[in-house]
Amino acid sequence: MISNLHIGFDARHLTSKVLRGMDRYTVGLVSELVNQGVQVTLFHRACEPLNLAHIKNLRCNIVGLKDYSGLHWEQIVLPLALLKGKFDLFHAPAERGVPLFAPCPVVFTIHSVTGNSYYNLVQSGLLPGCVSDYLGYDFNPSSYSFWNHLFRLQLFRANYIITPSDFCRSEVIRFLNVHSSRVITTHLAAHQQFEKPARPENERDTLLKSLGIKKPYLLYVGGYEPHKNVAGLLETFAIVKKTRSDLMLVIAGSKFIPKSLKQKALALNLNANDVLFLVDVTDELTDLYDSAELFVTLSWRETFCLPALEAMKRGVPVIGSQWGAFSEVAGDAGQVINPNDYTGAANTILQMLKPEKRMFLSDLAYQQAQKFNWKKTGKETLNIYKILRGKCRQ
């Protein structure tokens, strides 16, 4: 326990309808910090209330600050609030929000340098085409914009930068030219909902039926953005179906279902009985993992892949890209594939569906998942806070 440590957090992103990666990171970390005796205040814009469902059990202070714009809130209103409240430290956990004139030390969490990473993959020839094919927009690291410049200034202002994986840490150091001594990895962990015991199978089956899911099925959880390569997953599944016609593919994405993906499925002769697209699944997600045969993602590269960890927490074998942090998270419990090789990925899926193989990997997956927990992440983050507080008192 550490007494009298008061930390402010930028919590503006917790207005979302459902928790995604950065949201789950913030909620999980704050909850554990409070458990370890830290006083936490979540700051947000007064005109954008936080989603009460996300913060109701956090036992921390919630402060809405009035402003004229998001930039005014971040760079003028927030630092004044930190000064007035005599905060020991400020943490920007969601890739934005570093007040350049903060009156206290600042920790900045960067979850991914997606644009830089895909620019490099295309330039190196690992991915064909152009960057916009994968991001949905053009990206060039040498181009100038006000927001890119502001981000660079925030990088410079932060005392320490936290990343969710060693892979992400290496990319931040390499692509953003940040000195390695300022970048520290603290791994993510699964949300507490994935700690609960599985519901009886008959209750899960009732839920699955209401959603239009038939067993056995493969499961993908994540975004629908182009770089998640859901189109490639559909192509892979079409190959798998030639051998396992009984299988269904359940895709649990967020925000909205791109029309192009539905068209892709139809072009592959995959109908509504073969593929189910879902949006913003929340409480039901645990049941979806518990009844799945495998978790599969063909996302080109992930800087953590939290859904894979969630699946492993439920004892579900996982398959993911050989690029990125998937293997760092999954360890020997995960099967890596070349996300460019759909036939190879399909063969890996078919091998893992064999009962003896699946049972073996299920046990490994659960054991691997136990290595990631919020208590450990909270302790590692708290150590960073202590270092900064110690420097301020010298």
GROMACS .gro file of N, CA and C in nm, residues 19 24 193-194 207 211 217 219-222 252 281-291 307 310 314:
model
   78
   19LEU      N    1  -1.689  -0.127  -2.369
   19LEU     CA    2  -1.547  -0.119  -2.337
   19LEU      C    3  -1.463  -0.185  -2.445
   24ARG      N    4  -1.082  -0.082  -2.132
   24ARG     CA    5  -1.062  -0.191  -2.036
   24ARG      C    6  -0.931  -0.172  -1.959
  193GLN      N    7  -1.499  -0.960  -1.565
  193GLN     CA    8  -1.611  -1.043  -1.609
  193GLN      C    9  -1.563  -1.180  -1.658
  194PHE      N   10  -1.436  -1.187  -1.701
  194PHE     CA   11  -1.384  -1.313  -1.753
  194PHE      C   12  -1.325  -1.402  -1.644
  207LEU      N   13  -2.890  -1.859  -2.482
  207LEU     CA   14  -2.839  -1.730  -2.529
  207LEU      C   15  -2.793  -1.740  -2.674
  211LEU      N   16  -2.924  -1.535  -3.025
  211LEU     CA   17  -2.837  -1.453  -3.109
  211LEU      C   18  -2.825  -1.509  -3.251
  217TYR      N   19  -1.874  -2.356  -3.346
  217TYR     CA   20  -1.839  -2.233  -3.416
  217TYR      C   21  -1.701  -2.184  -3.377
  219LEU      N   22  -1.472  -1.832  -3.328
  219LEU     CA   23  -1.505  -1.699  -3.278
  219LEU      C   24  -1.393  -1.599  -3.306
  220TYR      N   25  -1.433  -1.483  -3.356
  220TYR     CA   26  -1.343  -1.368  -3.364
  220TYR      C   27  -1.405  -1.254  -3.285
  221VAL      N   28  -1.325  -1.188  -3.203
  221VAL     CA   29  -1.368  -1.070  -3.129
  221VAL      C   30  -1.268  -0.959  -3.156
  222GLY      N   31  -1.316  -0.844  -3.193
  222GLY     CA   32  -1.225  -0.732  -3.223
  222GLY      C   33  -1.294  -0.628  -3.307
  252ALA      N   34  -1.765  -1.101  -3.366
  252ALA     CA   35  -1.817  -1.002  -3.271
  252ALA      C   36  -1.732  -0.876  -3.280
  281VAL      N   37  -2.113  -0.649  -2.855
  281VAL     CA   38  -2.150  -0.751  -2.757
  281VAL      C   39  -2.078  -0.719  -2.626
  282THR      N   40  -2.149  -0.726  -2.515
  282THR     CA   41  -2.088  -0.691  -2.385
  282THR      C   42  -2.099  -0.808  -2.287
  283ASP      N   43  -2.208  -0.812  -2.212
  283ASP     CA   44  -2.223  -0.914  -2.108
  283ASP      C   45  -2.226  -1.055  -2.166
  284GLU      N   46  -2.271  -1.068  -2.290
  284GLU     CA   47  -2.283  -1.200  -2.352
  284GLU      C   48  -2.148  -1.256  -2.397
  285LEU      N   49  -2.047  -1.173  -2.395
  285LEU     CA   50  -1.918  -1.212  -2.453
  285LEU      C   51  -1.858  -1.333  -2.383
  286THR      N   52  -1.872  -1.340  -2.252
  286THR     CA   53  -1.817  -1.454  -2.178
  286THR      C   54  -1.879  -1.586  -2.225
  287ASP      N   55  -2.009  -1.586  -2.246
  287ASP     CA   56  -2.077  -1.706  -2.295
  287ASP      C   57  -2.030  -1.742  -2.435
  288LEU      N   58  -2.003  -1.641  -2.518
  288LEU     CA   59  -1.956  -1.669  -2.654
  288LEU      C   60  -1.820  -1.737  -2.651
  289TYR      N   61  -1.731  -1.691  -2.563
  289TYR     CA   62  -1.601  -1.757  -2.549
  289TYR      C   63  -1.620  -1.900  -2.498
  290ASP      N   64  -1.702  -1.917  -2.395
  290ASP     CA   65  -1.715  -2.047  -2.329
  290ASP      C   66  -1.767  -2.156  -2.421
  291SER      N   67  -1.843  -2.120  -2.522
  291SER     CA   68  -1.901  -2.222  -2.611
  291SER      C   69  -1.826  -2.234  -2.744
  307PRO      N   70  -0.850  -0.964  -2.682
  307PRO     CA   71  -0.949  -1.071  -2.698
  307PRO      C   72  -0.888  -1.211  -2.691
  310GLU      N   73  -0.853  -1.288  -2.331
  310GLU     CA   74  -0.985  -1.317  -2.275
  310GLU      C   75  -1.026  -1.460  -2.309
  314ARG      N   76  -1.073  -1.817  -2.060
  314ARG     CA   77  -1.187  -1.910  -2.059
  314ARG      C   78  -1.147  -2.049  -2.110
   0.00000   0.00000   0.00000
